[in-house]
Short mmCIF file of C-alpha atoms (C1' of nucleotides) in Angstrom, two decimals:
data_model
loop_
_atom_site.label_atom_id
_atom_site.label_comp_id
_atom_site.label_asym_id
_atom_site.label_seq_id
_atom_site.Cartn_x
_atom_site.Cartn_y
_atom_site.Cartn_z
CA MET W 943 0.00 0.00 0.00
CA PRO W 944 1.88 3.04 -1.20
CA GLY W 945 1.61 6.50 0.34
CA LEU W 946 1.38 5.48 3.98
CA GLN W 947 4.16 4.12 6.10
CA PRO W 948 3.75 0.69 7.65
CA HIS W 949 3.17 1.97 11.17
CA GLN W 950 0.56 4.44 9.93
CA LEU W 951 -1.24 1.72 8.05
CA GLY W 952 -0.96 -0.59 11.02
CA THR W 953 -2.59 2.01 13.21
CA TYR W 954 -5.45 2.40 10.78
CA PHE W 955 -6.08 -1.33 10.51
CA ALA W 956 -5.80 -1.98 14.24
CA LEU W 957 -8.25 0.82 14.88
CA ILE W 958 -10.80 -0.28 12.32
CA GLU W 959 -10.61 -3.94 13.23
CA SER W 960 -10.84 -3.53 16.97
CA VAL W 961 -13.70 -1.08 16.75
CA SER W 962 -15.55 -3.44 14.42
CA LEU W 963 -15.19 -6.23 16.95
CA LEU W 964 -16.30 -3.95 19.75
CA GLN W 965 -19.32 -2.72 17.84
CA HIS W 966 -20.29 -6.23 16.89
CA ALA W 967 -20.16 -7.35 20.51
CA VAL W 968 -22.20 -4.33 21.56
CA GLU W 969 -24.83 -4.99 18.92
CA GLN W 970 -25.20 -8.58 20.06
CA GLN W 971 -25.62 -7.51 23.65
CA LEU W 972 -28.16 -4.78 22.91
CA ARG W 973 -30.20 -7.10 20.75
CA ALA W 974 -30.11 -9.95 23.25
CA ASP W 975 -30.76 -7.90 26.37
CA GLY W 976 -33.16 -5.30 25.06
CA ASP W 977 -34.11 -6.04 21.45
CA LEU W 978 -32.55 -2.77 20.32
CA SER W 979 -30.25 -1.94 17.45
CA ASP W 980 -27.23 0.14 18.32
CA ILE W 981 -28.78 3.09 16.54
CA GLN W 982 -32.00 2.79 18.48
CA PHE W 983 -29.98 2.64 21.66
CA SER W 984 -28.04 5.76 20.66
CA LEU W 985 -31.25 7.62 20.00
CA LEU W 986 -32.70 6.64 23.37
CA MET W 987 -29.47 7.64 25.08
CA ARG W 988 -29.51 11.02 23.39
CA LEU W 989 -33.02 11.60 24.65
CA PHE W 990 -32.06 10.41 28.07
CA ASP W 991 -29.09 12.76 28.22
CA ALA W 992 -31.23 15.63 26.97
CA ASN W 993 -33.62 15.15 29.87
CA GLY W 994 -36.16 13.34 27.82
CA GLN W 995 -37.05 15.59 24.92
CA LEU W 996 -35.59 16.72 21.60
CA THR W 997 -36.85 17.75 18.19
CA MET W 998 -36.32 15.31 15.35
CA THR W 999 -33.58 17.48 13.90
CA ALA W 1000 -31.75 17.80 17.18
CA LEU W 1001 -32.09 14.09 17.73
CA ALA W 1002 -30.65 13.24 14.34
CA ASP W 1003 -27.72 15.59 14.75
CA GLY W 1004 -24.48 13.68 14.65
CA VAL W 1005 -26.15 10.36 14.01
CA VAL W 1006 -25.45 10.80 10.33
CA TYR W 1007 -28.50 9.82 8.38
CA SER W 1008 -31.13 11.00 6.06
CA ARG W 1009 -34.30 12.55 7.39
CA SER W 1010 -36.29 9.61 6.20
CA GLY W 1011 -34.00 7.21 8.02
CA LEU W 1012 -34.68 9.01 11.25
CA THR W 1013 -38.42 9.02 10.58
CA TYR W 1014 -38.18 5.27 10.11
CA GLN W 1015 -36.29 4.69 13.36
CA ALA W 1016 -38.56 7.01 15.28
CA GLY W 1017 -41.45 5.02 13.90
CA GLN W 1018 -39.92 1.81 15.18
CA LEU W 1019 -39.28 3.26 18.62
CA GLU W 1020 -42.76 4.70 18.79
CA LYS W 1021 -44.31 1.41 17.75
CA ALA W 1022 -42.36 -0.23 20.57
CA GLY W 1023 -43.71 2.35 23.01
CA LEU W 1024 -40.29 3.72 23.89
CA ILE W 1025 -40.89 7.26 22.62
CA THR W 1026 -43.79 9.49 21.68
CA ARG W 1027 -43.98 12.23 19.08
CA SER W 1028 -45.93 15.42 19.53
CA PRO W 1029 -46.12 18.82 17.87
CA ASP W 1030 -43.73 21.49 19.10
CA PRO W 1031 -45.76 24.48 20.37
CA THR W 1032 -42.75 26.75 19.73
CA ASP W 1033 -42.41 25.90 16.06
CA GLU W 1034 -45.26 24.11 14.41
CA ARG W 1035 -43.01 22.61 11.76
CA SER W 1036 -41.12 20.69 14.41
CA THR W 1037 -41.87 17.44 16.13
CA LEU W 1038 -40.93 16.88 19.73
CA VAL W 1039 -39.70 13.42 20.54
CA THR W 1040 -40.16 12.34 24.14
CA ILE W 1041 -38.84 9.27 25.86
CA THR W 1042 -41.48 7.28 27.73
CA GLU W 1043 -41.38 5.40 31.02
CA ALA W 1044 -40.92 2.23 29.03
CA GLY W 1045 -38.04 3.89 27.21
CA HIS W 1046 -36.35 4.68 30.48
CA ALA W 1047 -36.96 1.15 31.65
CA ARG W 1048 -35.46 -0.26 28.48
CA ILE W 1049 -32.31 1.77 28.96
CA ALA W 1050 -32.07 0.63 32.55
CA LYS W 1051 -32.45 -2.95 31.41
CA VAL W 1052 -29.78 -2.73 28.77
CA LEU W 1053 -27.19 -0.48 30.33
CA PRO W 1054 -25.51 -2.85 32.79
CA GLY W 1055 -24.75 -5.38 30.09
CA HIS W 1056 -23.62 -2.64 27.77
CA ILE W 1057 -21.18 -1.32 30.31
CA GLU W 1058 -20.00 -4.80 31.05
CA VAL W 1059 -19.13 -5.39 27.39
CA VAL W 1060 -17.31 -2.10 27.00
CA ARG W 1061 -15.40 -2.71 30.17
CA ARG W 1062 -14.45 -6.25 29.33
CA LEU W 1063 -13.36 -5.59 25.75
CA LEU W 1064 -11.96 -2.10 25.88
CA ILE W 1065 -11.29 -0.78 29.37
CA ASP W 1066 -10.06 -3.69 31.45
CA PRO W 1067 -7.36 -4.96 29.08
CA LEU W 1068 -5.67 -1.56 29.13
CA PRO W 1069 -3.76 0.10 31.92
CA ASP W 1070 -5.54 3.26 32.98
CA ARG W 1071 -2.73 5.32 31.54
CA ASP W 1072 -3.58 3.98 28.07
CA VAL W 1073 -7.29 4.48 28.52
CA LYS W 1074 -6.52 8.13 29.15
CA SER W 1075 -4.13 8.42 26.21
CA LEU W 1076 -6.62 6.78 23.92
CA GLY W 1077 -9.38 9.10 25.03
CA ASP W 1078 -7.14 12.08 24.58
CA ILE W 1079 -5.98 11.09 21.12
CA MET W 1080 -9.39 10.14 19.81
CA SER W 1081 -10.96 13.30 21.20
CA ARG W 1082 -8.52 15.31 19.14
CA VAL W 1083 -9.23 13.21 16.07
CA ARG W 1084 -12.95 13.63 16.56
CA ASP W 1085 -12.72 17.37 17.05
CA HIS W 1086 -10.59 17.68 13.97
CA MET W 1087 -13.07 15.70 11.89
CA ARG W 1088 -15.96 17.74 13.17
CA THR W 1089 -14.36 21.04 12.21
CA GLU W 1090 -13.12 19.81 8.83
CA PRO W 1091 -14.91 21.15 5.79
CA PRO W 1092 -16.95 18.20 4.53
CA ARG W 1093 -14.77 18.19 1.37
CA SER W 1094 -17.12 16.06 -0.64
CA ALA W 1095 -20.13 18.20 0.16
CA ALA W 1096 -21.03 17.86 -3.49
CA PRO W 1097 -19.98 14.28 -4.15
CA ARG W 1098 -19.39 13.21 -7.68
CA LYS W 1099 -22.56 12.00 -9.34
CA ARG W 1100 -22.78 8.75 -11.20
CA ARG W 1101 -23.87 9.46 -14.77
CA PRO W 1102 -27.59 10.07 -14.71
CA MET O 529 -23.89 6.22 33.35
CA PRO O 530 -23.02 4.17 36.40
CA GLY O 531 -20.22 1.64 36.51
CA LEU O 532 -17.70 3.44 34.38
CA GLN O 533 -15.74 6.49 35.36
CA PRO O 534 -16.15 9.64 33.29
CA HIS O 535 -12.78 9.35 31.59
CA GLN O 536 -13.43 5.71 30.70
CA LEU O 537 -16.77 6.59 29.21
CA GLY O 538 -15.27 9.54 27.40
CA THR O 539 -12.70 7.28 25.83
CA TYR O 540 -15.38 4.91 24.63
CA PHE O 541 -17.51 7.66 23.12
CA ALA O 542 -14.60 9.45 21.47
CA LEU O 543 -13.47 6.17 19.97
CA ILE O 544 -16.86 5.16 18.64
CA GLU O 545 -17.72 8.58 17.31
CA SER O 546 -14.46 9.25 15.55
CA VAL O 547 -14.34 5.82 13.97
CA SER O 548 -17.92 6.24 12.76
CA LEU O 549 -16.97 9.50 11.10
CA LEU O 550 -13.90 7.92 9.56
CA GLN O 551 -15.80 4.93 8.27
CA HIS O 552 -18.49 7.14 6.83
CA ALA O 553 -15.91 9.20 4.95
CA VAL O 554 -14.23 6.06 3.68
CA GLU O 555 -17.53 4.62 2.47
CA GLN O 556 -18.32 7.78 0.56
CA GLN O 557 -14.94 7.75 -1.11
CA LEU O 558 -15.06 4.08 -2.08
CA ARG O 559 -18.52 4.45 -3.53
CA ALA O 560 -17.68 7.62 -5.42
CA ASP O 561 -14.31 6.52 -6.78
CA GLY O 562 -14.94 2.84 -7.40
CA ASP O 563 -18.58 1.97 -6.79
CA LEU O 564 -17.60 -0.38 -3.98
CA SER O 565 -18.96 -0.86 -0.48
CA ASP O 566 -16.38 -0.97 2.27
CA ILE O 567 -16.99 -4.68 2.66
CA GLN O 568 -16.43 -5.33 -1.02
CA PHE O 569 -13.25 -3.32 -0.80
CA SER O 570 -12.09 -5.35 2.20
CA LEU O 571 -12.73 -8.58 0.36
CA LEU O 572 -10.78 -7.42 -2.67
CA MET O 573 -7.92 -6.26 -0.45
CA ARG O 574 -7.81 -9.61 1.30
CA LEU O 575 -7.53 -11.35 -2.04
CA PHE O 576 -4.91 -8.89 -3.17
CA ASP O 577 -2.84 -9.43 -0.02
CA ALA O 578 -3.20 -13.19 -0.39
CA ASN O 579 -1.68 -13.03 -3.86
CA GLY O 580 -4.97 -13.29 -5.60
CA GLN O 581 -6.64 -16.45 -4.37
CA LEU O 582 -8.49 -17.70 -1.29
CA THR O 583 -11.25 -20.14 -0.48
CA MET O 584 -14.60 -18.73 0.55
CA THR O 585 -14.03 -19.69 4.16
CA ALA O 586 -10.56 -18.15 4.29
CA LEU O 587 -11.90 -15.04 2.62
CA ALA O 588 -14.68 -14.64 5.13
CA ASP O 589 -12.43 -15.13 8.10
CA GLY O 590 -12.41 -12.06 10.29
CA VAL O 591 -14.97 -10.25 8.19
CA VAL O 592 -17.63 -11.39 10.58
CA TYR O 593 -20.61 -12.56 8.68
CA SER O 594 -22.81 -15.43 7.87
CA ARG O 595 -21.90 -17.80 5.06
CA SER O 596 -24.85 -16.64 3.06
CA GLY O 597 -23.76 -13.03 3.42
CA LEU O 598 -20.43 -13.88 1.91
CA THR O 599 -22.08 -15.81 -0.90
CA TYR O 600 -24.15 -12.72 -1.61
CA GLN O 601 -21.14 -10.40 -1.70
CA ALA O 602 -19.11 -12.81 -3.80
CA GLY O 603 -22.05 -12.88 -6.20
CA GLN O 604 -21.97 -9.12 -6.45
CA LEU O 605 -18.23 -9.01 -7.04
CA GLU O 606 -18.44 -11.77 -9.61
CA LYS O 607 -21.26 -10.03 -11.43
CA ALA O 608 -19.08 -6.94 -11.57
CA GLY O 609 -16.25 -8.99 -13.03
CA LEU O 610 -13.88 -8.31 -10.15
CA ILE O 611 -13.50 -11.91 -9.01
CA THR O 612 -14.12 -15.40 -10.36
CA ARG O 613 -15.12 -18.55 -8.50
CA SER O 614 -13.86 -21.98 -9.39
CA PRO O 615 -13.75 -25.41 -7.76
CA ASP O 616 -10.81 -26.19 -5.50
CA PRO O 617 -8.98 -29.26 -6.87
CA THR O 618 -7.58 -29.95 -3.39
CA ASP O 619 -10.94 -30.14 -1.67
CA GLU O 620 -13.99 -30.43 -3.81
CA ARG O 621 -16.24 -28.95 -1.21
CA SER O 622 -14.33 -25.69 -1.43
CA THR O 623 -14.60 -22.81 -3.84
CA LEU O 624 -11.54 -20.84 -4.84
CA VAL O 625 -12.10 -17.14 -5.23
CA THR O 626 -9.69 -15.39 -7.58
CA ILE O 627 -9.27 -11.69 -8.17
CA THR O 628 -9.38 -10.69 -11.84
CA GLU O 629 -7.44 -8.11 -13.81
CA ALA O 630 -10.44 -5.84 -13.46
CA GLY O 631 -10.36 -6.44 -9.73
CA HIS O 632 -6.77 -5.36 -9.54
CA ALA O 633 -7.56 -2.34 -11.67
CA ARG O 634 -10.43 -1.39 -9.37
CA ILE O 635 -8.19 -1.50 -6.36
CA ALA O 636 -5.61 0.63 -8.12
CA LYS O 637 -8.31 3.10 -8.99
CA VAL O 638 -9.66 3.38 -5.48
CA LEU O 639 -6.57 3.14 -3.33
CA PRO O 640 -5.09 6.63 -3.77
CA GLY O 641 -8.30 8.30 -2.67
CA HIS O 642 -8.67 5.84 0.17
CA ILE O 643 -5.22 6.61 1.46
CA GLU O 644 -5.84 10.29 1.06
CA VAL O 645 -8.95 10.10 3.26
CA VAL O 646 -7.24 8.07 5.97
CA ARG O 647 -4.29 10.41 5.96
CA ARG O 648 -6.36 13.56 6.06
CA LEU O 649 -8.76 12.44 8.79
CA LEU O 650 -6.64 10.20 10.99
CA ILE O 651 -2.91 10.46 10.35
CA ASP O 652 -2.15 14.07 9.56
CA PRO O 653 -3.95 15.67 12.51
CA LEU O 654 -1.86 13.63 14.95
CA PRO O 655 1.81 13.97 15.79
CA ASP O 656 3.63 10.83 14.76
CA ARG O 657 4.17 9.95 18.38
CA ASP O 658 0.42 9.65 18.86
CA VAL O 659 -0.05 7.65 15.69
CA LYS O 660 2.38 5.16 17.13
CA SER O 661 0.74 5.13 20.58
CA LEU O 662 -2.66 4.66 19.03
CA GLY O 663 -1.45 1.79 16.90
CA ASP O 664 0.18 0.19 19.88
CA ILE O 665 -2.84 0.52 22.13
CA MET O 666 -5.37 -0.65 19.56
CA SER O 667 -3.20 -3.59 18.57
CA ARG O 668 -3.30 -4.77 22.14
CA VAL O 669 -7.05 -4.27 22.31
CA ARG O 670 -7.54 -6.17 19.08
CA ASP O 671 -5.32 -9.04 20.17
CA HIS O 672 -7.15 -9.25 23.44
CA MET O 673 -10.51 -9.37 21.72
CA ARG O 674 -9.33 -12.00 19.30
CA THR O 675 -8.14 -14.31 22.06
CA GLU O 676 -11.16 -13.73 24.29
CA PRO O 677 -13.56 -16.62 24.58
CA PRO O 678 -16.57 -15.45 22.55
CA ARG O 679 -18.58 -15.42 25.78
CA SER O 680 -21.92 -15.29 24.04
CA ALA O 681 -21.08 -18.20 21.79
CA ALA O 682 -24.53 -19.46 22.59
CA PRO O 683 -26.45 -16.19 22.75
CA ARG O 684 -29.71 -16.14 24.57
CA LYS O 685 -32.58 -17.10 22.32
CA ARG O 686 -35.71 -15.08 22.05
CA ARG O 687 -38.62 -17.28 23.03
CA PRO O 688 -39.43 -19.44 20.01
"C1'" DT P 691 -20.87 -36.78 11.10
"C1'" DA P 692 -18.80 -32.49 10.11
"C1'" DT P 693 -17.65 -29.09 6.71
"C1'" DT P 694 -18.18 -26.08 2.43
"C1'" DG P 695 -21.01 -23.50 0.05
"C1'" DT P 696 -25.63 -22.16 -2.10
"C1'" DT P 697 -30.54 -21.01 -2.19
"C1'" DA P 698 -34.94 -19.27 -0.61
"C1'" DT P 699 -36.99 -16.21 2.14
"C1'" DA P 700 -38.05 -12.68 5.17
"C1'" DC P 701 -36.60 -8.74 7.44
"C1'" DT P 702 -34.01 -4.44 8.60
"C1'" DC P 703 -32.18 -0.50 7.13
"C1'" DT P 704 -30.97 3.30 3.93
"C1'" DA P 705 -31.49 6.82 0.33
"C1'" DT P 706 -33.95 9.58 -3.11
"C1'" DA P 707 -37.48 12.26 -4.51
"C1'" DA P 708 -41.97 14.07 -4.19
"C1'" DC P 709 -44.98 16.13 -1.00
"C1'" DT P 710 -47.23 18.97 2.96
"C1'" DA P 711 -47.09 22.54 6.06
"C1'" DT P 712 -45.05 26.22 8.61
"C1'" DA P 713 -41.40 30.27 9.25
"C1'" DT C 1396 -37.64 30.70 -0.11
"C1'" DA C 1397 -36.02 27.82 3.32
"C1'" DT C 1398 -36.84 24.50 6.91
"C1'" DA C 1399 -39.13 20.29 9.41
"C1'" DG C 1400 -40.92 16.23 8.76
"C1'" DT C 1401 -43.43 12.32 6.29
"C1'" DT C 1402 -44.38 9.03 2.65
"C1'" DA C 1403 -43.61 6.01 -1.21
"C1'" DT C 1404 -40.59 3.21 -3.17
"C1'" DA C 1405 -36.76 0.85 -4.52
"C1'" DG C 1406 -32.42 -1.27 -3.39
"C1'" DA C 1407 -28.64 -3.12 -0.49
"C1'" DG C 1408 -27.49 -5.99 2.95
"C1'" DT C 1409 -28.16 -9.61 6.61
"C1'" DA C 1410 -29.60 -13.80 8.97
"C1'" DT C 1411 -31.86 -18.27 9.34
"C1'" DA C 1412 -32.89 -22.56 7.90
"C1'" DA C 1413 -33.08 -26.11 4.59
"C1'" DC C 1414 -30.35 -28.18 1.22
"C1'" DA C 1415 -26.61 -30.75 -1.69
"C1'" DA C 1416 -22.15 -32.48 -2.05
"C1'" DT C 1417 -17.77 -33.85 -0.32
"C1'" DA C 1418 -14.30 -35.25 3.63
#
DNA sequence: TATTGTTATACTCTATAACTATA
DNA sequence: TATAGTTATAGAGTATAACAATA
């Protein structure tokens, strides 16, 4: 692989592979313990952290998908009784998404196992010094990505 | 979030979020430059690294999916002319997957942009010292995960 | 019996574009 | 005009189970 040095490439592959394994384990756990996809869990957690209520747009923010994808997931969560949707009195174009009691309960049900997986696979095998380094490094990477101009804001179109 | 200290949780979130952003950027690039999914690209790269030929089982190894999922992806790649499948003379149960000239060409077409994305988002924003630390840490995490007993080898069944 | 791979099928998820309604 | 959200629809991908053939 030209253009990157072996240790740079090694870093990339180790990162991608280990995160894939971690995500896979997390997905299994969430599905088994609470019948949730990782995305559904993220959405519930965002609501939880936001004290229970967000607009659709705010909820989607950062969980990169299309509007329609969020509508679909919100539909699933609503069907499962974990959220409700209601009009926003402030702005009648908006929809307020609210986490229900059952939604809270589902999080409570799933969280211990979730933490256990993350601890077992990521935290415990590393000395605390490395956990801190890793957090520090990846925070900088994340912040850099977030401030980067999207670059392919107008991605090349396949011929129509 | 009980059970994990703030810096441990922060590490987990920074890791997941930054890798998601990286993967998303990579997927865009692979699709735009070579009309490949990241999984298809991984499969081609595995063949490339293995000097062009692997059995289905060897090809799937590590790219965690079901047999049928691999059959599906191999079908897609074959339809696109990037691989061929032929019987394995050594073991007639096996199928040998071979990368074609077109497959090599596709990799060559896609790789520069791929490297550019990885460099821009992950490598360049970090001092080389951190690239090395990150590689070192994530290699240990990966190795640990790979040696771990699967734990949920027999995952809880939903009631039948 | 165990392993390799395929098929059929059903399901989840995603993306695009057209649409409604409000700011 | 721009923004918030939904719907229709089509396509990609995944998983399970049943299957055939070989070791």
